[in-house]
Structure formats: C-alpha cells, structure tokens
PDB file of N, CA and C in Angstrom:
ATOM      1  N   UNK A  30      33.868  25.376  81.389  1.00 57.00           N
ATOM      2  CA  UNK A  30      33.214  25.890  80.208  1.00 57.00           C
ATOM      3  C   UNK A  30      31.710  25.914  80.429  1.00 57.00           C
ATOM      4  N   UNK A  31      30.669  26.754  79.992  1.00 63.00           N
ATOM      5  CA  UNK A  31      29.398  27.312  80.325  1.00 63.00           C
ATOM      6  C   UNK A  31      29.041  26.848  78.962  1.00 63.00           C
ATOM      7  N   UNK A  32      27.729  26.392  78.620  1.00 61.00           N
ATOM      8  CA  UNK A  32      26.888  25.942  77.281  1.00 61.00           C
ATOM      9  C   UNK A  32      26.748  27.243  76.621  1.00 61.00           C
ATOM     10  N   UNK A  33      26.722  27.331  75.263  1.00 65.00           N
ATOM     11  CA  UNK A  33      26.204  28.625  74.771  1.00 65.00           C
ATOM     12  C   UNK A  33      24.735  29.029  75.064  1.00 65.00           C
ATOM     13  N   UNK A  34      24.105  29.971  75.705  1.00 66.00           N
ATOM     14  CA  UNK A  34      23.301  29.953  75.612  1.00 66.00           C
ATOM     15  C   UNK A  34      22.228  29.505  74.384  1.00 66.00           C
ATOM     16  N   UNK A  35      22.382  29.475  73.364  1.00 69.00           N
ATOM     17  CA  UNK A  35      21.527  29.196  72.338  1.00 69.00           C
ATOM     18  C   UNK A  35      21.540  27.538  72.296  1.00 69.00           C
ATOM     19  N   UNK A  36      22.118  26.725  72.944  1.00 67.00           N
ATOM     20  CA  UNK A  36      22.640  25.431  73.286  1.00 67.00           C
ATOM     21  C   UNK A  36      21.275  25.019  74.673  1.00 67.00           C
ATOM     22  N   UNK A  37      21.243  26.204  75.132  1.00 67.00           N
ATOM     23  CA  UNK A  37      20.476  26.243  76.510  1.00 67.00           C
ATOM     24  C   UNK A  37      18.599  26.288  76.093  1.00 67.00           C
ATOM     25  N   UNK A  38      18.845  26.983  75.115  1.00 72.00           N
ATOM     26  CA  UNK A  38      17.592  27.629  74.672  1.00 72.00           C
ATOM     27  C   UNK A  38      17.359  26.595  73.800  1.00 72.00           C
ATOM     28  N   UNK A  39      17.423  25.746  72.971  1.00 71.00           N
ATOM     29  CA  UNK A  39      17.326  24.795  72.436  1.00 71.00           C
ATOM     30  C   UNK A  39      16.620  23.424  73.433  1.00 71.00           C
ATOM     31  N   UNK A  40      16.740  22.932  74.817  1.00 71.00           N
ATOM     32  CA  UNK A  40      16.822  22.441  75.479  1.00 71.00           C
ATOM     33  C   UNK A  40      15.316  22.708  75.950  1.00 71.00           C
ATOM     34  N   UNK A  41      14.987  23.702  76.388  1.00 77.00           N
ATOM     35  CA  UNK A  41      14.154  24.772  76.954  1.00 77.00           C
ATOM     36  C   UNK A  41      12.749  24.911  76.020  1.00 77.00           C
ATOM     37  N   UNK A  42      13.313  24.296  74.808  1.00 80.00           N
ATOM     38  CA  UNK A  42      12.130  24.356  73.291  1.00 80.00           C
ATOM     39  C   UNK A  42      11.338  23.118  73.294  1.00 80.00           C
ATOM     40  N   UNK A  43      12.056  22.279  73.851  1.00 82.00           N
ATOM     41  CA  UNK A  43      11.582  20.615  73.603  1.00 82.00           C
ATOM     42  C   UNK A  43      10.163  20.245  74.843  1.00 82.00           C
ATOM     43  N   UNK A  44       9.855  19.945  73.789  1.00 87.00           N
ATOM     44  CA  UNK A  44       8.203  19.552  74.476  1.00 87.00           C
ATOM     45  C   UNK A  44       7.810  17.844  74.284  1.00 87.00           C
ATOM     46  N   UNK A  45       7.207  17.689  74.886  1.00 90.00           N
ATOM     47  CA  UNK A  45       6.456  16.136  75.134  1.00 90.00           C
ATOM     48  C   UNK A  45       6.440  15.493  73.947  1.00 90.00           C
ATOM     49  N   UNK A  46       6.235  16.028  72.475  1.00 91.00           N
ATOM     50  CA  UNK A  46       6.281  15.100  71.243  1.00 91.00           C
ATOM     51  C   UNK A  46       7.924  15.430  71.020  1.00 91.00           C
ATOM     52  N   UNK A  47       8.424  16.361  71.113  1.00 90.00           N
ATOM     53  CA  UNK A  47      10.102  15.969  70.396  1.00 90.00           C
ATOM     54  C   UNK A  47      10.765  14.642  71.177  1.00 90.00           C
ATOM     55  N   UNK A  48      10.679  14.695  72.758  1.00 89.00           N
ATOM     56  CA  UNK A  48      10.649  13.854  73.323  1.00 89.00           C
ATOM     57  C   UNK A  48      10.309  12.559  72.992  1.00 89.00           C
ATOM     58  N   UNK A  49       9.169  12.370  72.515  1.00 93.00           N
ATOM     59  CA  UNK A  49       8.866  10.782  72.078  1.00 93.00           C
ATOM     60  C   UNK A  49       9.379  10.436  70.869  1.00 93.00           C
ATOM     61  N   UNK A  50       9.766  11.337  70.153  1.00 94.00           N
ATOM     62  CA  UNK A  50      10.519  11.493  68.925  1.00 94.00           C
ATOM     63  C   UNK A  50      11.799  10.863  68.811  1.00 94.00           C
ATOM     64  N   UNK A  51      12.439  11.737  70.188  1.00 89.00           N
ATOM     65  CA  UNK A  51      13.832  11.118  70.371  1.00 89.00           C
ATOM     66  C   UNK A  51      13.973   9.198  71.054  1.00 89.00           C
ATOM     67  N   UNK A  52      13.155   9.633  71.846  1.00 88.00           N
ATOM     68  CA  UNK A  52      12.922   8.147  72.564  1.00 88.00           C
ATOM     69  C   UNK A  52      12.937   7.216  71.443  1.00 88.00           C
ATOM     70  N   UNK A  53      11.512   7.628  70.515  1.00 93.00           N
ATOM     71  CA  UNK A  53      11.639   6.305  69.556  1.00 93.00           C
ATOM     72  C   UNK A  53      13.131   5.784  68.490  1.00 93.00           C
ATOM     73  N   UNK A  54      13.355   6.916  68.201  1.00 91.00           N
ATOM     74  CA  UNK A  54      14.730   7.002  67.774  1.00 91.00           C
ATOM     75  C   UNK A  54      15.653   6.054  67.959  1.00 91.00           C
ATOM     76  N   UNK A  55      15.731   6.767  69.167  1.00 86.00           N
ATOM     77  CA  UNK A  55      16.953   6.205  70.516  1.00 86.00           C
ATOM     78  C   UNK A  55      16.634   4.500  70.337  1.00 86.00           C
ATOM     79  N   UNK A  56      15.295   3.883  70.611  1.00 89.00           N
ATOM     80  CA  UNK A  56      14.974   2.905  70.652  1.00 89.00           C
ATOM     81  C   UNK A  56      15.024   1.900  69.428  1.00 89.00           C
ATOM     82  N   UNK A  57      14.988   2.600  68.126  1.00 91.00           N
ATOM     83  CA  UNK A  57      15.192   1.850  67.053  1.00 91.00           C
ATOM     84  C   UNK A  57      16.691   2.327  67.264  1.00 91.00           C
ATOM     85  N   UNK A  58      17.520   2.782  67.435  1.00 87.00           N
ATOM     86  CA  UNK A  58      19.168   2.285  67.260  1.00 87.00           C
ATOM     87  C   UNK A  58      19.585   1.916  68.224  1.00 87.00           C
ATOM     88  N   UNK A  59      19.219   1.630  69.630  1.00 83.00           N
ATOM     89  CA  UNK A  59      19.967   1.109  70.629  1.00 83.00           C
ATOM     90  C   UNK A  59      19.002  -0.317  70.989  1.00 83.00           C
ATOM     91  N   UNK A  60      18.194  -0.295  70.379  1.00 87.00           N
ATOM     92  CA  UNK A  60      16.829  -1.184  70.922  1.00 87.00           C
ATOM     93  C   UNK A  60      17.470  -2.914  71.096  1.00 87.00           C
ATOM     94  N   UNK A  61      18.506  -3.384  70.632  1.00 88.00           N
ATOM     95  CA  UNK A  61      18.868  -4.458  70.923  1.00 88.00           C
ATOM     96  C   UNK A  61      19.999  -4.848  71.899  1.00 88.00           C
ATOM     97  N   UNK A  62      20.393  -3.481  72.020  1.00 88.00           N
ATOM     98  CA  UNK A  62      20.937  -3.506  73.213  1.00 88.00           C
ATOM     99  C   UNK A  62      20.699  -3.380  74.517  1.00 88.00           C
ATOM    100  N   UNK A  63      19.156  -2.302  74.594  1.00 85.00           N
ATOM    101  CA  UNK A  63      18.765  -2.288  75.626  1.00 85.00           C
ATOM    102  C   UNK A  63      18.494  -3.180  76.705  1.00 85.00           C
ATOM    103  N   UNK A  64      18.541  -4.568  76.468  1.00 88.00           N
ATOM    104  CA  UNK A  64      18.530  -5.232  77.933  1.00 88.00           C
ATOM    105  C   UNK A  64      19.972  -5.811  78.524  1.00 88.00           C
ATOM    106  N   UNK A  65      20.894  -5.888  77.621  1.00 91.00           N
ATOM    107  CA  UNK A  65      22.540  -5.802  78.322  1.00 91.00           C
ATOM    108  C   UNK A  65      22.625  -4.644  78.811  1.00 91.00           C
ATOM    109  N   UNK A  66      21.908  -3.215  77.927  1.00 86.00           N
ATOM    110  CA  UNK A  66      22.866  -1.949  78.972  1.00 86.00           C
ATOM    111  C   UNK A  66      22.141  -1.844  80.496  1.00 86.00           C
ATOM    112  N   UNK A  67      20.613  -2.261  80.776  1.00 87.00           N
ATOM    113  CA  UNK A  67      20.188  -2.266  81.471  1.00 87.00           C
ATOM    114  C   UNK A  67      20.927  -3.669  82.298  1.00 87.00           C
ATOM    115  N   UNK A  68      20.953  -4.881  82.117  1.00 93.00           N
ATOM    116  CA  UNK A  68      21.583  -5.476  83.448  1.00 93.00           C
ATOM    117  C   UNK A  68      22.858  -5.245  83.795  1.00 93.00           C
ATOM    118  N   UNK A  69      23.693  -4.475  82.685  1.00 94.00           N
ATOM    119  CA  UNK A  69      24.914  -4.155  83.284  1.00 94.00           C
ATOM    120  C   UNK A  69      24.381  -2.523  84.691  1.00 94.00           C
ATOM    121  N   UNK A  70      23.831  -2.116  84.013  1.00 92.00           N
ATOM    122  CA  UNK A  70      22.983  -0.422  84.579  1.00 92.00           C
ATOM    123  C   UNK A  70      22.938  -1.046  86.254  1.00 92.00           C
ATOM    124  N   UNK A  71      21.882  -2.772  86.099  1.00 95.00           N
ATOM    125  CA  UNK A  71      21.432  -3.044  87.579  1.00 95.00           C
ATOM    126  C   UNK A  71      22.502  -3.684  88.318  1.00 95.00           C
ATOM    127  N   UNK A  72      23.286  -4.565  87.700  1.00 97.00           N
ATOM    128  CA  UNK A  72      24.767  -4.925  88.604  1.00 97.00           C
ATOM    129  C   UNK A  72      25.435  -3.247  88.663  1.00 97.00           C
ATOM    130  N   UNK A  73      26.081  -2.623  88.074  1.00 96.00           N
ATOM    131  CA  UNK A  73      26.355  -1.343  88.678  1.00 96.00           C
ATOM    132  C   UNK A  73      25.714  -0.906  89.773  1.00 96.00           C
ATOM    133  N   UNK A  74      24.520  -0.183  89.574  1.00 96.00           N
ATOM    134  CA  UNK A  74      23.623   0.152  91.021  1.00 96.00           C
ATOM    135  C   UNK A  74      24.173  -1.030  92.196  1.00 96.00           C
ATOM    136  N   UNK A  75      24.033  -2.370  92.062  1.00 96.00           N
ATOM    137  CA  UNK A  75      24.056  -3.175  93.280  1.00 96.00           C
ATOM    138  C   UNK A  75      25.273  -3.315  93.430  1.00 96.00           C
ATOM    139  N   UNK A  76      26.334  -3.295  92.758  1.00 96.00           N
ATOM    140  CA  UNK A  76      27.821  -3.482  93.272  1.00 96.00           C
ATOM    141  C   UNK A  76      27.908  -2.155  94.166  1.00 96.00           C
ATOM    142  N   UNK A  77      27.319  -0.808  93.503  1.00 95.00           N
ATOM    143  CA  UNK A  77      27.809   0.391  94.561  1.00 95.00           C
ATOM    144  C   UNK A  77      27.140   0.604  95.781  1.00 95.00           C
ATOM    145  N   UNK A  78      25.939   0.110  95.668  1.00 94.00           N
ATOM    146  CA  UNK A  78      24.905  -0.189  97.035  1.00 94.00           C
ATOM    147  C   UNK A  78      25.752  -0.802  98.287  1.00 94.00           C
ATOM    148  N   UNK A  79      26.268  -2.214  97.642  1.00 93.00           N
ATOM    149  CA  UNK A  79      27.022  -2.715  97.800  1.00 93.00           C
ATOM    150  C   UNK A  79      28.600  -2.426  98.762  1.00 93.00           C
ATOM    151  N   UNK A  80      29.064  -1.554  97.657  1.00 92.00           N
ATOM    152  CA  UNK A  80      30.202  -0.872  98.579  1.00 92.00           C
ATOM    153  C   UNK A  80      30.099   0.270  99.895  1.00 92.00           C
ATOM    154  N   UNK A  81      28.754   0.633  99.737  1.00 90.00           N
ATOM    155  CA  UNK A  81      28.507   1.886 100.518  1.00 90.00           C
ATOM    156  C   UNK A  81      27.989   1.173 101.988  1.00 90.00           C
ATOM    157  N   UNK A  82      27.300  -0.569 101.836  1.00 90.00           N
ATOM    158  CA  UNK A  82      27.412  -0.487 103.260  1.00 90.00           C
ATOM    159  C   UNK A  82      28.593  -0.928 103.499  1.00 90.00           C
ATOM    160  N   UNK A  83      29.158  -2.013 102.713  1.00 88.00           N
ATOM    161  CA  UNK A  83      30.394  -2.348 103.340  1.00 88.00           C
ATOM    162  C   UNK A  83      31.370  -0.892 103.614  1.00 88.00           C
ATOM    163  N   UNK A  84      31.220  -0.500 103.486  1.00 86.00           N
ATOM    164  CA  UNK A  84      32.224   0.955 104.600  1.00 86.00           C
ATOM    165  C   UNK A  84      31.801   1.637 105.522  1.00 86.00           C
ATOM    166  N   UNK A  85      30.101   1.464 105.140  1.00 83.00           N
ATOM    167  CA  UNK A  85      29.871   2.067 106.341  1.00 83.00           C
ATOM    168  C   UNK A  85      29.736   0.764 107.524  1.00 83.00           C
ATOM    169  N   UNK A  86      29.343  -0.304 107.506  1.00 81.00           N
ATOM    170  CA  UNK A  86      30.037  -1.802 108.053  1.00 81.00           C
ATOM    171  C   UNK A  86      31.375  -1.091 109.020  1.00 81.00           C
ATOM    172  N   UNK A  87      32.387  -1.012 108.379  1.00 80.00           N
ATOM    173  CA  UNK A  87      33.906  -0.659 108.798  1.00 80.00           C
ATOM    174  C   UNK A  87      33.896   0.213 109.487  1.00 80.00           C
ATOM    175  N   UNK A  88      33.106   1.646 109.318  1.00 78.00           N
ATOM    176  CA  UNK A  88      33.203   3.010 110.072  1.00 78.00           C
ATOM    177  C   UNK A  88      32.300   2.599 111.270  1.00 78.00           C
ATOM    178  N   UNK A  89      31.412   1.937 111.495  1.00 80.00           N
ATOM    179  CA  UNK A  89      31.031   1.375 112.560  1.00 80.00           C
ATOM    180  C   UNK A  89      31.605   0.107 113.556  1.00 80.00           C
ATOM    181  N   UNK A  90      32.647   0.187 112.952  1.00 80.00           N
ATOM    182  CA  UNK A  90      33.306  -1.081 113.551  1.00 80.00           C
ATOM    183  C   UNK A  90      34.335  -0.524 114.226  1.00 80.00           C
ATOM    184  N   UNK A  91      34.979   0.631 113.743  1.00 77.00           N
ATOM    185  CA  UNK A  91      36.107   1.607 114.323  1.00 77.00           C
ATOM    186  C   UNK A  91      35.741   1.647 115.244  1.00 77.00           C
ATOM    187  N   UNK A  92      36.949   2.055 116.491  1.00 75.00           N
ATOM    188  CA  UNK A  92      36.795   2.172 117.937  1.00 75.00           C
ATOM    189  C   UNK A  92      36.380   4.051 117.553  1.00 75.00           C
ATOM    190  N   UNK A  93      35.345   4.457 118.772  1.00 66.00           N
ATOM    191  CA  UNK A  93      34.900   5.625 118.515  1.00 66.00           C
ATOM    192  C   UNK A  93      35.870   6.988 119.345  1.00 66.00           C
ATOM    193  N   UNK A  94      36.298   6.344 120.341  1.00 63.00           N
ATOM    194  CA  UNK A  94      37.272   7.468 121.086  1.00 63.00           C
ATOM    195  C   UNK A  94      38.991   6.236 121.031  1.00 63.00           C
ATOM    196  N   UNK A  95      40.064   7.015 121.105  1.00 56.00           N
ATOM    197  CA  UNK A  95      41.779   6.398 121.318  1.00 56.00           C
ATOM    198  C   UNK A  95      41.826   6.435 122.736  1.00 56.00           C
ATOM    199  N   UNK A  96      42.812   5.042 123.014  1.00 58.00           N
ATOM    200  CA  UNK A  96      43.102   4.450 124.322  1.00 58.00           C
ATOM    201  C   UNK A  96      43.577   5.485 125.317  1.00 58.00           C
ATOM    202  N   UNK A  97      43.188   5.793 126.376  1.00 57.00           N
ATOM    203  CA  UNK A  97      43.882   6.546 127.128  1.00 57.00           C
ATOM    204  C   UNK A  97      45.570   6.577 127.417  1.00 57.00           C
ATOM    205  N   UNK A  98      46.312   7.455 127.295  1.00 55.00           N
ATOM    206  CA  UNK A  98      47.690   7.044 127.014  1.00 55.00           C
ATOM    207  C   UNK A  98      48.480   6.361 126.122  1.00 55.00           C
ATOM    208  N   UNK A  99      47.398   6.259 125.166  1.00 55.00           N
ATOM    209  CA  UNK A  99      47.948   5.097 123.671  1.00 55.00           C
ATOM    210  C   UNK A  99      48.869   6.076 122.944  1.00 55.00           C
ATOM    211  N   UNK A 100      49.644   5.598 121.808  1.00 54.00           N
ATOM    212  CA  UNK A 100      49.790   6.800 120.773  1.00 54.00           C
ATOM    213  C   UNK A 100      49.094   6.409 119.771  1.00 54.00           C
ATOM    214  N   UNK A 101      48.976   7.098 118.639  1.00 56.00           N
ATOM    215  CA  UNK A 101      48.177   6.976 117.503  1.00 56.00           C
ATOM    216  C   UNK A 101      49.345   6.215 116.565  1.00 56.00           C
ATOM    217  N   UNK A 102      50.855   6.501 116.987  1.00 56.00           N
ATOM    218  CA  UNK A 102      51.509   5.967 115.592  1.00 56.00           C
ATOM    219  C   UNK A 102      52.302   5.129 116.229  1.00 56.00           C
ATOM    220  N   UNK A 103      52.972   4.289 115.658  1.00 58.00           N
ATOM    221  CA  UNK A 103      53.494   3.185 115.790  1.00 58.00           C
ATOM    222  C   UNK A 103      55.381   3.632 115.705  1.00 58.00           C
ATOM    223  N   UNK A 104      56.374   3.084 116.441  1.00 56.00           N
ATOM    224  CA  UNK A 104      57.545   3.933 116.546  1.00 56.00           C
ATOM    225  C   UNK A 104      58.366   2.064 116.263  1.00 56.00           C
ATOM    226  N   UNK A 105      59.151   2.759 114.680  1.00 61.00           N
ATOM    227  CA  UNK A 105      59.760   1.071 114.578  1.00 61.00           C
ATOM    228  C   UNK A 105      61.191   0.748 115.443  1.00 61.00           C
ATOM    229  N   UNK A 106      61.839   1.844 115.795  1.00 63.00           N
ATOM    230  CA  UNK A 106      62.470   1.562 116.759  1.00 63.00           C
ATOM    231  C   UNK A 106      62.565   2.206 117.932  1.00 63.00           C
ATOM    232  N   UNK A 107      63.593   2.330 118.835  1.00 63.00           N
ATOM    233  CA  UNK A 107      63.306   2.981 119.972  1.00 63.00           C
ATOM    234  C   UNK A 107      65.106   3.217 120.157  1.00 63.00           C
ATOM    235  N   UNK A 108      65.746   3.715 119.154  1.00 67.00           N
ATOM    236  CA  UNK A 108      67.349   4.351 118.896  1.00 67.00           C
ATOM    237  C   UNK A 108      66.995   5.766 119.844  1.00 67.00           C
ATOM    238  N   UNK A 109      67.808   6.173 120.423  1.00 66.00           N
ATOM    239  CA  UNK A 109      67.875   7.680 120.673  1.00 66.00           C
ATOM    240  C   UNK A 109      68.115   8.448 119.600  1.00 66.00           C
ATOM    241  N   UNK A 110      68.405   9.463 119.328  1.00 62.00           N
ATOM    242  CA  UNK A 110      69.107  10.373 118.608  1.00 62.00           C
ATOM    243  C   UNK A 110      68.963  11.636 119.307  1.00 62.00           C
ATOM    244  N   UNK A 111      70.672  12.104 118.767  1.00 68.00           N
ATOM    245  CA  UNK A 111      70.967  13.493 119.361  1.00 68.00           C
ATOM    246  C   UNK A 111      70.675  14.645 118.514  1.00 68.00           C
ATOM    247  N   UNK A 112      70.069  15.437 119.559  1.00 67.00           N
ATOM    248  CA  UNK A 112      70.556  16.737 117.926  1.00 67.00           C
ATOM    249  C   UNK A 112      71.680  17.431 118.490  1.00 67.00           C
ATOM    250  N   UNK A 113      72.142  18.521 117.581  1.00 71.00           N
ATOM    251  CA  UNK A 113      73.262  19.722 117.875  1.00 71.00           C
ATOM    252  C   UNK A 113      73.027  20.840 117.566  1.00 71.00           C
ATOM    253  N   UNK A 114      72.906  22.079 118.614  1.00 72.00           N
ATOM    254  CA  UNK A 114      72.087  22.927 117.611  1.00 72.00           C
ATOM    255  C   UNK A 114      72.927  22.979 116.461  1.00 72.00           C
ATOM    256  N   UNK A 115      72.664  24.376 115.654  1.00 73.00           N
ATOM    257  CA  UNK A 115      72.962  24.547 114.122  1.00 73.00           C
ATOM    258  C   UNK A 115      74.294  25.788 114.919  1.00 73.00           C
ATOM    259  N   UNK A 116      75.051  25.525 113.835  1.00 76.00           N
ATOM    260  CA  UNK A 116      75.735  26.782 113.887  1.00 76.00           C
ATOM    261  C   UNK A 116      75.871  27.672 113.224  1.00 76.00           C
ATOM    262  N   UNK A 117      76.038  29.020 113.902  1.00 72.00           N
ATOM    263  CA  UNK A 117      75.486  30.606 112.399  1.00 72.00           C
ATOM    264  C   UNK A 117      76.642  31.399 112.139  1.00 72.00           C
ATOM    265  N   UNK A 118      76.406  31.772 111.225  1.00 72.00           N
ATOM    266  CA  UNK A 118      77.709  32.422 110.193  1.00 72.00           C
ATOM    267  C   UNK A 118      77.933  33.851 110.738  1.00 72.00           C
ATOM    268  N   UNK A 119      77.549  34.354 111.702  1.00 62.00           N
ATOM    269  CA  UNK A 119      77.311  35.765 112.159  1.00 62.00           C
ATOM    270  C   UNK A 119      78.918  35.896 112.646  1.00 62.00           C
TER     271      UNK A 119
END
C-alpha cells in the first residue's frame, strides 16, 4: 500500500516550530517514561551488537575450503539397495 499523497504532502508542510510542538507534546505524555524506553532502547542496541559479532565470531571460525575427498553429508548407514527399472504399459 502507497500513502495518499495528501498524507505525503502533509509531512512535507512541517517545519522546525510544528516540530518542537510535537516534541513537547510527545514529552509531556510520554515524559515519565522516557528513561525505561530509553534503557530498554540501549540493552536492545547492545544485545544486537552483541549478536552480530557473535556470528560473525562463528563465520570466522568455519573451515574456509572442504577436506579433500571428504563428503559434505553424513550417510547413517551403509545398506546397499537395489533398484529395478520401472516397467511401461506400452
């Protein structure tokens, strides 16, 4: 879905005092919350900081080329099996 333009143009109107307008606003109804949403805001940021080296940690830890003659997958048994071809209705 695309904004209505007149949704767009509205956006596009707002200047430096509507702005402080809203801010103050914003600040008298959220204003006692603002320092829980902010340390939850800074544990977020650092938990994902966080996750991004630990993987990249791991992707550097991966072997960079496979063993010569290795396989890639693992085979849980080692049964033969036969096939037969198919037979056709011709």
């Amino acid at each position: 879905m695309t904004p209505a333009p007149h949704i767009l143009a509205f956006f596009q109107n707002l200047g430096w005092p509507e702005l402080m307008i809203i801010g103050v606003i914003a600040l008298l109804i959220f204003g006692r919350r603002l320092p829980e949403v902010g340390r939850s805001l800074g544990k977020g940021i650092v938990e994902f900081k966080k996750g991004l080296q630990d993987t990249g940690d791991e992707v550097k830890q991966m072997p960079h080329k496979p063993e010569a003659g290795g396989n890639r997958y693992e085979v849980s048994d080692n049964k033969k099996v036969e096939s037969t071809p198919a037979k056709s209705n011709e």
